[in-house]
PDB file of C-alpha atoms and ligand atoms in Angstrom:
ATOM      1  CA  UNK H  24     -21.650 -54.421 217.455  1.00 47.00           C
ATOM      2  CA  UNK H  25     -22.721 -53.530 221.086  1.00 51.00           C
ATOM      3  CA  UNK H  26     -25.228 -50.990 221.641  1.00 61.00           C
ATOM      4  CA  UNK H  27     -23.316 -48.612 223.775  1.00 79.00           C
ATOM      5  CA  UNK H  28     -24.474 -45.279 222.775  1.00 93.00           C
ATOM      6  CA  UNK H  29     -27.141 -43.084 224.928  1.00 97.00           C
ATOM      7  CA  UNK H  30     -28.866 -40.659 222.788  1.00 98.00           C
ATOM      8  CA  UNK H  31     -31.030 -37.858 223.680  1.00 98.00           C
ATOM      9  CA  UNK H  32     -32.995 -35.703 221.110  1.00 98.00           C
ATOM     10  CA  UNK H  33     -33.444 -31.824 221.357  1.00 98.00           C
ATOM     11  CA  UNK H  34     -35.454 -31.374 218.213  1.00 98.00           C
ATOM     12  CA  UNK H  35     -34.491 -30.660 214.485  1.00 98.00           C
ATOM     13  CA  UNK H  36     -31.056 -32.315 214.138  1.00 98.00           C
ATOM     14  CA  UNK H  37     -29.880 -31.703 217.875  1.00 99.00           C
ATOM     15  CA  UNK H  38     -28.755 -34.788 219.449  1.00 99.00           C
ATOM     16  CA  UNK H  39     -26.641 -35.502 222.362  1.00 98.00           C
ATOM     17  CA  UNK H  40     -24.605 -38.674 222.076  1.00 98.00           C
ATOM     18  CA  UNK H  41     -22.968 -40.123 225.106  1.00 98.00           C
ATOM     19  CA  UNK H  42     -20.160 -42.604 224.171  1.00 96.00           C
ATOM     20  CA  UNK H  43     -16.913 -43.612 226.234  1.00 94.00           C
ATOM     21  CA  UNK H  44     -18.278 -41.436 229.001  1.00 95.00           C
ATOM     22  CA  UNK H  45     -18.122 -38.413 226.795  1.00 97.00           C
ATOM     23  CA  UNK H  46     -20.832 -36.151 225.563  1.00 98.00           C
ATOM     24  CA  UNK H  47     -21.048 -35.129 222.091  1.00 98.00           C
ATOM     25  CA  UNK H  48     -23.677 -32.529 221.307  1.00 98.00           C
ATOM     26  CA  UNK H  49     -24.655 -32.143 217.479  1.00 99.00           C
ATOM     27  CA  UNK H  50     -25.943 -29.044 215.662  1.00 99.00           C
ATOM     28  CA  UNK H  51     -27.461 -27.247 218.641  1.00 98.00           C
ATOM     29  CA  UNK H  52     -30.696 -25.358 217.603  1.00 98.00           C
ATOM     30  CA  UNK H  53     -33.053 -25.380 220.438  1.00 98.00           C
ATOM     31  CA  UNK H  54     -34.206 -21.887 221.675  1.00 98.00           C
ATOM     32  CA  UNK H  55     -35.900 -20.929 218.324  1.00 98.00           C
ATOM     33  CA  UNK H  56     -37.645 -24.297 217.721  1.00 98.00           C
ATOM     34  CA  UNK H  57     -41.057 -23.801 218.953  1.00 98.00           C
ATOM     35  CA  UNK H  58     -41.280 -27.763 219.150  1.00 98.00           C
ATOM     36  CA  UNK H  59     -38.436 -27.795 221.826  1.00 98.00           C
ATOM     37  CA  UNK H  60     -39.913 -25.071 223.877  1.00 98.00           C
ATOM     38  CA  UNK H  61     -40.084 -27.577 226.729  1.00 98.00           C
ATOM     39  CA  UNK H  62     -36.209 -28.202 226.731  1.00 98.00           C
ATOM     40  CA  UNK H  63     -34.371 -26.413 229.342  1.00 98.00           C
ATOM     41  CA  UNK H  64     -31.003 -25.448 227.795  1.00 98.00           C
ATOM     42  CA  UNK H  65     -29.439 -24.835 231.114  1.00 98.00           C
ATOM     43  CA  UNK H  66     -29.689 -28.493 232.124  1.00 97.00           C
ATOM     44  CA  UNK H  67     -27.702 -29.428 228.801  1.00 98.00           C
ATOM     45  CA  UNK H  68     -24.021 -30.740 229.380  1.00 98.00           C
ATOM     46  CA  UNK H  69     -21.517 -31.473 226.719  1.00 98.00           C
ATOM     47  CA  UNK H  70     -17.926 -32.294 226.207  1.00 98.00           C
ATOM     48  CA  UNK H  71     -17.927 -31.545 222.540  1.00 98.00           C
ATOM     49  CA  UNK H  72     -20.238 -29.657 220.133  1.00 98.00           C
ATOM     50  CA  UNK H  73     -20.085 -30.562 216.524  1.00 98.00           C
ATOM     51  CA  UNK H  74     -21.358 -28.354 213.832  1.00 98.00           C
ATOM     52  CA  UNK H  75     -22.059 -29.699 210.665  1.00 99.00           C
ATOM     53  CA  UNK H  76     -22.479 -26.459 208.794  1.00 98.00           C
ATOM     54  CA  UNK H  77     -23.218 -22.702 209.182  1.00 98.00           C
ATOM     55  CA  UNK H  78     -27.001 -22.613 208.870  1.00 98.00           C
ATOM     56  CA  UNK H  79     -28.839 -21.007 211.827  1.00 98.00           C
ATOM     57  CA  UNK H  80     -30.840 -24.043 212.430  1.00 98.00           C
ATOM     58  CA  UNK H  81     -27.518 -26.127 213.049  1.00 98.00           C
ATOM     59  CA  UNK H  82     -25.401 -23.417 215.033  1.00 98.00           C
ATOM     60  CA  UNK H  83     -27.714 -20.859 216.697  1.00 98.00           C
ATOM     61  CA  UNK H  84     -27.190 -22.227 220.321  1.00 98.00           C
ATOM     62  CA  UNK H  85     -23.547 -23.211 219.769  1.00 98.00           C
ATOM     63  CA  UNK H  86     -21.804 -20.126 221.407  1.00 98.00           C
ATOM     64  CA  UNK H  87     -24.115 -20.117 224.338  1.00 98.00           C
ATOM     65  CA  UNK H  88     -23.901 -23.751 225.088  1.00 98.00           C
ATOM     66  CA  UNK H  89     -20.139 -23.780 224.491  1.00 98.00           C
ATOM     67  CA  UNK H  90     -19.883 -21.007 226.840  1.00 98.00           C
ATOM     68  CA  UNK H  91     -22.270 -22.876 229.302  1.00 98.00           C
ATOM     69  CA  UNK H  92     -20.567 -26.311 229.166  1.00 98.00           C
ATOM     70  CA  UNK H  93     -17.042 -25.476 228.366  1.00 98.00           C
ATOM     71  CA  UNK H  94     -17.132 -27.884 225.466  1.00 98.00           C
ATOM     72  CA  UNK H  95     -14.813 -28.021 222.564  1.00 98.00           C
ATOM     73  CA  UNK H  96     -16.459 -26.977 219.254  1.00 98.00           C
ATOM     74  CA  UNK H  97     -15.636 -29.068 216.262  1.00 98.00           C
ATOM     75  CA  UNK H  98     -16.418 -27.927 212.869  1.00 98.00           C
ATOM     76  CA  UNK H  99     -14.920 -26.991 209.497  1.00 98.00           C
ATOM     77  CA  UNK H 100     -12.143 -24.119 209.231  1.00 98.00           C
ATOM     78  CA  UNK H 101     -14.406 -21.207 208.431  1.00 98.00           C
ATOM     79  CA  UNK H 102     -16.923 -21.749 211.108  1.00 98.00           C
ATOM     80  CA  UNK H 103     -14.463 -22.394 213.566  1.00 98.00           C
ATOM     81  CA  UNK H 104     -12.768 -19.045 212.618  1.00 98.00           C
ATOM     82  CA  UNK H 105     -16.222 -17.273 212.861  1.00 98.00           C
ATOM     83  CA  UNK H 106     -16.759 -18.772 216.471  1.00 97.00           C
ATOM     84  CA  UNK H 107     -13.221 -17.849 217.451  1.00 97.00           C
ATOM     85  CA  UNK H 108     -13.932 -14.170 216.331  1.00 96.00           C
ATOM     86  CA  UNK H 109     -17.072 -14.346 219.088  1.00 93.00           C
ATOM     87  CA  UNK H 110     -14.596 -15.247 221.703  1.00 94.00           C
ATOM     88  CA  UNK H 111     -14.918 -19.015 221.808  1.00 97.00           C
ATOM     89  CA  UNK H 112     -11.184 -20.313 222.452  1.00 95.00           C
ATOM     90  CA  UNK H 113     -11.777 -24.072 222.806  1.00 98.00           C
ATOM     91  CA  UNK H 114     -12.346 -25.089 219.155  1.00 98.00           C
ATOM     92  CA  UNK H 115     -10.940 -27.445 216.828  1.00 98.00           C
ATOM     93  CA  UNK H 116     -11.154 -27.376 212.995  1.00 98.00           C
ATOM     94  CA  UNK H 117     -11.368 -30.107 210.390  1.00 98.00           C
ATOM     95  CA  UNK H 118     -12.182 -30.027 206.704  1.00 98.00           C
ATOM     96  CA  UNK H 119     -13.558 -32.761 204.280  1.00 98.00           C
ATOM     97  CA  UNK H 120     -11.655 -35.838 204.514  1.00 98.00           C
ATOM     98  CA  UNK H 121      -9.688 -35.151 207.383  1.00 98.00           C
ATOM     99  CA  UNK H 122      -9.697 -36.710 211.122  1.00 98.00           C
ATOM    100  CA  UNK H 123      -8.348 -36.062 214.327  1.00 98.00           C
ATOM    101  CA  UNK H 124      -8.289 -38.341 217.585  1.00 98.00           C
ATOM    102  CA  UNK H 125      -9.885 -37.149 220.668  1.00 98.00           C
ATOM    103  CA  UNK H 126      -9.936 -38.455 224.196  1.00 96.00           C
ATOM    104  CA  UNK H 127     -13.037 -40.704 223.322  1.00 96.00           C
ATOM    105  CA  UNK H 128     -12.056 -41.612 219.831  1.00 97.00           C
ATOM    106  CA  UNK H 129     -11.941 -40.363 216.230  1.00 98.00           C
ATOM    107  CA  UNK H 130     -13.956 -37.827 214.219  1.00 98.00           C
ATOM    108  CA  UNK H 131     -13.569 -37.722 210.552  1.00 98.00           C
ATOM    109  CA  UNK H 132     -15.121 -34.983 208.593  1.00 98.00           C
ATOM    110  CA  UNK H 133     -17.006 -36.432 205.619  1.00 98.00           C
ATOM    111  CA  UNK H 134     -18.599 -35.015 202.443  1.00 98.00           C
ATOM    112  CA  UNK H 135     -22.122 -33.452 202.605  1.00 98.00           C
ATOM    113  CA  UNK H 136     -23.719 -32.068 199.705  1.00 98.00           C
ATOM    114  CA  UNK H 137     -25.360 -28.741 200.944  1.00 98.00           C
ATOM    115  CA  UNK H 138     -24.575 -25.092 201.560  1.00 98.00           C
ATOM    116  CA  UNK H 139     -22.967 -23.470 204.539  1.00 98.00           C
ATOM    117  CA  UNK H 140     -23.513 -19.818 204.829  1.00 98.00           C
ATOM    118  CA  UNK H 141     -23.364 -18.352 208.646  1.00 98.00           C
ATOM    119  CA  UNK H 142     -26.239 -16.287 210.157  1.00 97.00           C
ATOM    120  CA  UNK H 143     -24.759 -12.962 209.473  1.00 97.00           C
ATOM    121  CA  UNK H 144     -23.915 -13.989 205.979  1.00 97.00           C
ATOM    122  CA  UNK H 145     -20.320 -14.621 206.328  1.00 97.00           C
ATOM    123  CA  UNK H 146     -18.767 -17.572 204.363  1.00 98.00           C
ATOM    124  CA  UNK H 147     -19.199 -20.930 206.249  1.00 98.00           C
ATOM    125  CA  UNK H 148     -17.021 -23.291 204.326  1.00 98.00           C
ATOM    126  CA  UNK H 149     -18.251 -26.560 202.991  1.00 98.00           C
ATOM    127  CA  UNK H 150     -21.142 -28.519 204.932  1.00 98.00           C
ATOM    128  CA  UNK H 151     -19.690 -31.596 206.585  1.00 98.00           C
ATOM    129  CA  UNK H 152     -20.925 -34.966 207.827  1.00 98.00           C
ATOM    130  CA  UNK H 153     -19.120 -36.789 210.557  1.00 98.00           C
ATOM    131  CA  UNK H 154     -18.039 -40.243 211.082  1.00 98.00           C
ATOM    132  CA  UNK H 155     -17.524 -41.113 214.717  1.00 98.00           C
ATOM    133  CA  UNK H 156     -15.133 -43.987 215.885  1.00 98.00           C
ATOM    134  CA  UNK H 157     -14.574 -45.239 219.318  1.00 96.00           C
ATOM    135  CA  UNK H 158     -13.282 -48.571 220.602  1.00 94.00           C
ATOM    136  CA  UNK H 159     -16.823 -49.829 221.050  1.00 92.00           C
ATOM    137  CA  UNK H 160     -18.886 -48.200 218.323  1.00 96.00           C
ATOM    138  CA  UNK H 161     -18.825 -46.460 214.898  1.00 97.00           C
ATOM    139  CA  UNK H 162     -21.606 -44.153 213.694  1.00 98.00           C
ATOM    140  CA  UNK H 163     -22.289 -41.470 210.945  1.00 98.00           C
ATOM    141  CA  UNK H 164     -23.993 -38.039 211.578  1.00 98.00           C
ATOM    142  CA  UNK H 165     -24.848 -36.850 208.079  1.00 98.00           C
ATOM    143  CA  UNK H 166     -25.726 -33.397 208.674  1.00 98.00           C
ATOM    144  CA  UNK H 167     -27.879 -31.651 205.977  1.00 98.00           C
ATOM    145  CA  UNK H 168     -27.314 -33.487 202.791  1.00 98.00           C
ATOM    146  CA  UNK H 169     -28.482 -34.684 199.528  1.00 98.00           C
ATOM    147  CA  UNK H 170     -28.307 -38.359 198.711  1.00 98.00           C
ATOM    148  CA  UNK H 171     -24.761 -38.788 197.293  1.00 98.00           C
ATOM    149  CA  UNK H 172     -22.504 -41.491 196.177  1.00 98.00           C
ATOM    150  CA  UNK H 173     -19.970 -40.457 198.432  1.00 97.00           C
ATOM    151  CA  UNK H 174     -21.935 -42.211 201.118  1.00 98.00           C
ATOM    152  CA  UNK H 175     -20.832 -45.550 199.563  1.00 98.00           C
ATOM    153  CA  UNK H 176     -17.279 -44.933 200.777  1.00 98.00           C
ATOM    154  CA  UNK H 177     -18.544 -45.267 204.246  1.00 98.00           C
ATOM    155  CA  UNK H 178     -20.562 -48.353 203.592  1.00 97.00           C
ATOM    156  CA  UNK H 179     -17.466 -49.960 201.586  1.00 97.00           C
ATOM    157  CA  UNK H 180     -14.807 -49.208 204.250  1.00 95.00           C
ATOM    158  CA  UNK H 181     -16.551 -48.890 207.584  1.00 94.00           C
ATOM    159  CA  UNK H 182     -18.853 -50.937 209.663  1.00 96.00           C
ATOM    160  CA  UNK H 183     -21.090 -48.506 211.289  1.00 98.00           C
ATOM    161  CA  UNK H 184     -23.552 -49.375 213.937  1.00 97.00           C
ATOM    162  CA  UNK H 185     -26.168 -46.564 213.285  1.00 98.00           C
ATOM    163  CA  UNK H 186     -26.405 -43.478 211.522  1.00 98.00           C
ATOM    164  CA  UNK H 187     -28.453 -40.022 211.929  1.00 99.00           C
ATOM    165  CA  UNK H 188     -29.886 -39.282 208.308  1.00 99.00           C
ATOM    166  CA  UNK H 189     -32.147 -36.357 207.347  1.00 99.00           C
ATOM    167  CA  UNK H 190     -35.544 -37.259 206.175  1.00 98.00           C
ATOM    168  CA  UNK H 191     -37.538 -34.240 205.991  1.00 98.00           C
ATOM    169  CA  UNK H 192     -36.758 -33.237 202.442  1.00 98.00           C
ATOM    170  CA  UNK H 193     -37.040 -29.936 200.608  1.00 98.00           C
ATOM    171  CA  UNK H 194     -33.703 -28.813 201.908  1.00 98.00           C
ATOM    172  CA  UNK H 195     -32.117 -32.297 202.321  1.00 98.00           C
ATOM    173  CA  UNK H 196     -32.835 -35.891 201.536  1.00 98.00           C
ATOM    174  CA  UNK H 197     -36.325 -37.106 202.057  1.00 98.00           C
ATOM    175  CA  UNK H 198     -37.460 -40.567 203.370  1.00 98.00           C
ATOM    176  CA  UNK H 199     -37.070 -42.348 199.976  1.00 98.00           C
ATOM    177  CA  UNK H 200     -33.630 -41.145 199.531  1.00 98.00           C
ATOM    178  CA  UNK H 201     -32.572 -41.845 202.967  1.00 98.00           C
ATOM    179  CA  UNK H 202     -33.625 -45.546 202.313  1.00 98.00           C
ATOM    180  CA  UNK H 203     -31.439 -45.525 199.496  1.00 98.00           C
ATOM    181  CA  UNK H 204     -28.652 -43.907 201.434  1.00 98.00           C
ATOM    182  CA  UNK H 205     -29.026 -47.125 203.835  1.00 98.00           C
ATOM    183  CA  UNK H 206     -27.931 -49.144 201.069  1.00 98.00           C
ATOM    184  CA  UNK H 207     -24.903 -46.877 200.417  1.00 98.00           C
ATOM    185  CA  UNK H 208     -23.727 -46.923 203.973  1.00 98.00           C
ATOM    186  CA  UNK H 209     -24.772 -50.511 204.545  1.00 98.00           C
ATOM    187  CA  UNK H 210     -26.354 -49.607 207.736  1.00 98.00           C
ATOM    188  CA  UNK H 211     -29.976 -50.560 208.763  1.00 97.00           C
ATOM    189  CA  UNK H 212     -30.142 -48.620 211.878  1.00 98.00           C
ATOM    190  CA  UNK H 213     -31.170 -45.098 211.108  1.00 98.00           C
ATOM    191  CA  UNK H 214     -32.108 -42.169 213.584  1.00 98.00           C
ATOM    192  CA  UNK H 215     -34.280 -39.603 211.603  1.00 98.00           C
ATOM    193  CA  UNK H 216     -33.650 -35.995 211.844  1.00 99.00           C
ATOM    194  CA  UNK H 217     -34.204 -32.577 210.221  1.00 99.00           C
ATOM    195  CA  UNK H 218     -38.189 -33.347 209.659  1.00 98.00           C
ATOM    196  CA  UNK H 219     -41.342 -31.507 210.970  1.00 98.00           C
ATOM    197  CA  UNK H 220     -39.609 -28.308 212.343  1.00 98.00           C
ATOM    198  CA  UNK H 221     -41.119 -26.311 209.596  1.00 97.00           C
ATOM    199  CA  UNK H 222     -44.047 -26.764 207.322  1.00 98.00           C
ATOM    200  CA  UNK H 223     -42.092 -27.774 204.102  1.00 98.00           C
ATOM    201  CA  UNK H 224     -40.299 -30.460 205.889  1.00 98.00           C
ATOM    202  CA  UNK H 225     -43.287 -32.047 207.659  1.00 98.00           C
ATOM    203  CA  UNK H 226     -43.567 -35.730 207.119  1.00 98.00           C
ATOM    204  CA  UNK H 227     -45.950 -38.499 207.912  1.00 98.00           C
ATOM    205  CA  UNK H 228     -43.714 -40.267 210.538  1.00 98.00           C
ATOM    206  CA  UNK H 229     -45.781 -43.309 210.842  1.00 98.00           C
ATOM    207  CA  UNK H 230     -45.525 -44.048 207.273  1.00 98.00           C
ATOM    208  CA  UNK H 231     -41.700 -43.225 207.266  1.00 98.00           C
ATOM    209  CA  UNK H 232     -41.090 -45.805 209.784  1.00 98.00           C
ATOM    210  CA  UNK H 233     -43.395 -48.383 207.806  1.00 98.00           C
ATOM    211  CA  UNK H 234     -41.422 -47.601 204.596  1.00 98.00           C
ATOM    212  CA  UNK H 235     -38.178 -48.398 206.193  1.00 98.00           C
ATOM    213  CA  UNK H 236     -39.771 -51.693 207.926  1.00 98.00           C
ATOM    214  CA  UNK H 237     -40.798 -52.656 204.265  1.00 98.00           C
ATOM    215  CA  UNK H 238     -37.262 -52.727 202.917  1.00 97.00           C
ATOM    216  CA  UNK H 239     -35.942 -54.440 206.076  1.00 98.00           C
ATOM    217  CA  UNK H 240     -34.402 -51.209 207.930  1.00 98.00           C
ATOM    218  CA  UNK H 241     -35.216 -49.602 211.099  1.00 98.00           C
ATOM    219  CA  UNK H 242     -36.100 -45.954 211.479  1.00 98.00           C
ATOM    220  CA  UNK H 243     -35.851 -44.727 215.052  1.00 98.00           C
ATOM    221  CA  UNK H 244     -37.676 -41.365 215.814  1.00 98.00           C
ATOM    222  CA  UNK H 245     -37.459 -39.702 219.117  1.00 98.00           C
ATOM    223  CA  UNK H 246     -39.841 -37.375 220.975  1.00 98.00           C
ATOM    224  CA  UNK H 247     -38.205 -34.097 221.783  1.00 98.00           C
ATOM    225  CA  UNK H 248     -36.390 -34.592 225.128  1.00 98.00           C
ATOM    226  CA  UNK H 249     -36.476 -38.320 224.896  1.00 98.00           C
ATOM    227  CA  UNK H 250     -33.403 -40.507 225.653  1.00 98.00           C
ATOM    228  CA  UNK H 251     -32.849 -44.025 224.198  1.00 97.00           C
ATOM    229  CA  UNK H 252     -29.902 -46.479 224.249  1.00 95.00           C
ATOM    230  CA  UNK H 253     -28.830 -47.389 220.824  1.00 91.00           C
TER     231      UNK H 253
HETATM  232 NI1   NI I  17     -28.681 -26.357 206.208  1.00 71.39          NI
HETATM  233 MN1   MN I  18     -30.789 -27.330 208.172  1.00 71.39          MN
END
């Protein structure tokens, strides 16, 4: 499959993916991340903002960036309801297993094994992963999740070009489990996320890349602020 996605990393699990001329921003958490202090939020543009679950380290900058960019926010029903109550009008709700067609392609909400309370304690529904399909590429954004057999559904029925997987452990899968996930999703090109932001998710990144290499897989890690074509 062609390499047609341009990806920019803003730290933690925050990625901007440009496909089909549209900008998809995932899980915006920038301002409170000291590692992303050099990122100018005002420079970020987006057409869609996708929120995997309600935790602060995935949603904190969503309202501000939606207002700034005019982007549609896409998340689960409960999170969308919570965002609407904060005055956001351009929203779209999915729930696990559902999909919708947008102007760049299809977003399917897939299972993530994780919790999802919102920053003020509100109920945040069920944590999601996202499967994105355009005419040129397919990719998977796992959000925060444990390793789960549900990932096999992706591998068995979709040919994805690359996937964003958490690798920091403690709250999510670690590197060892992410390597097993590559077998479930039948995808060898992995972008690592959700690591190094806090003490208990710090990893040896060089070792992680080697561990993937040993299994014949590629772990792509970004500097915060870096853009790569995948
Ligand atoms: Ni979380
Ligand atoms: Mn998280």
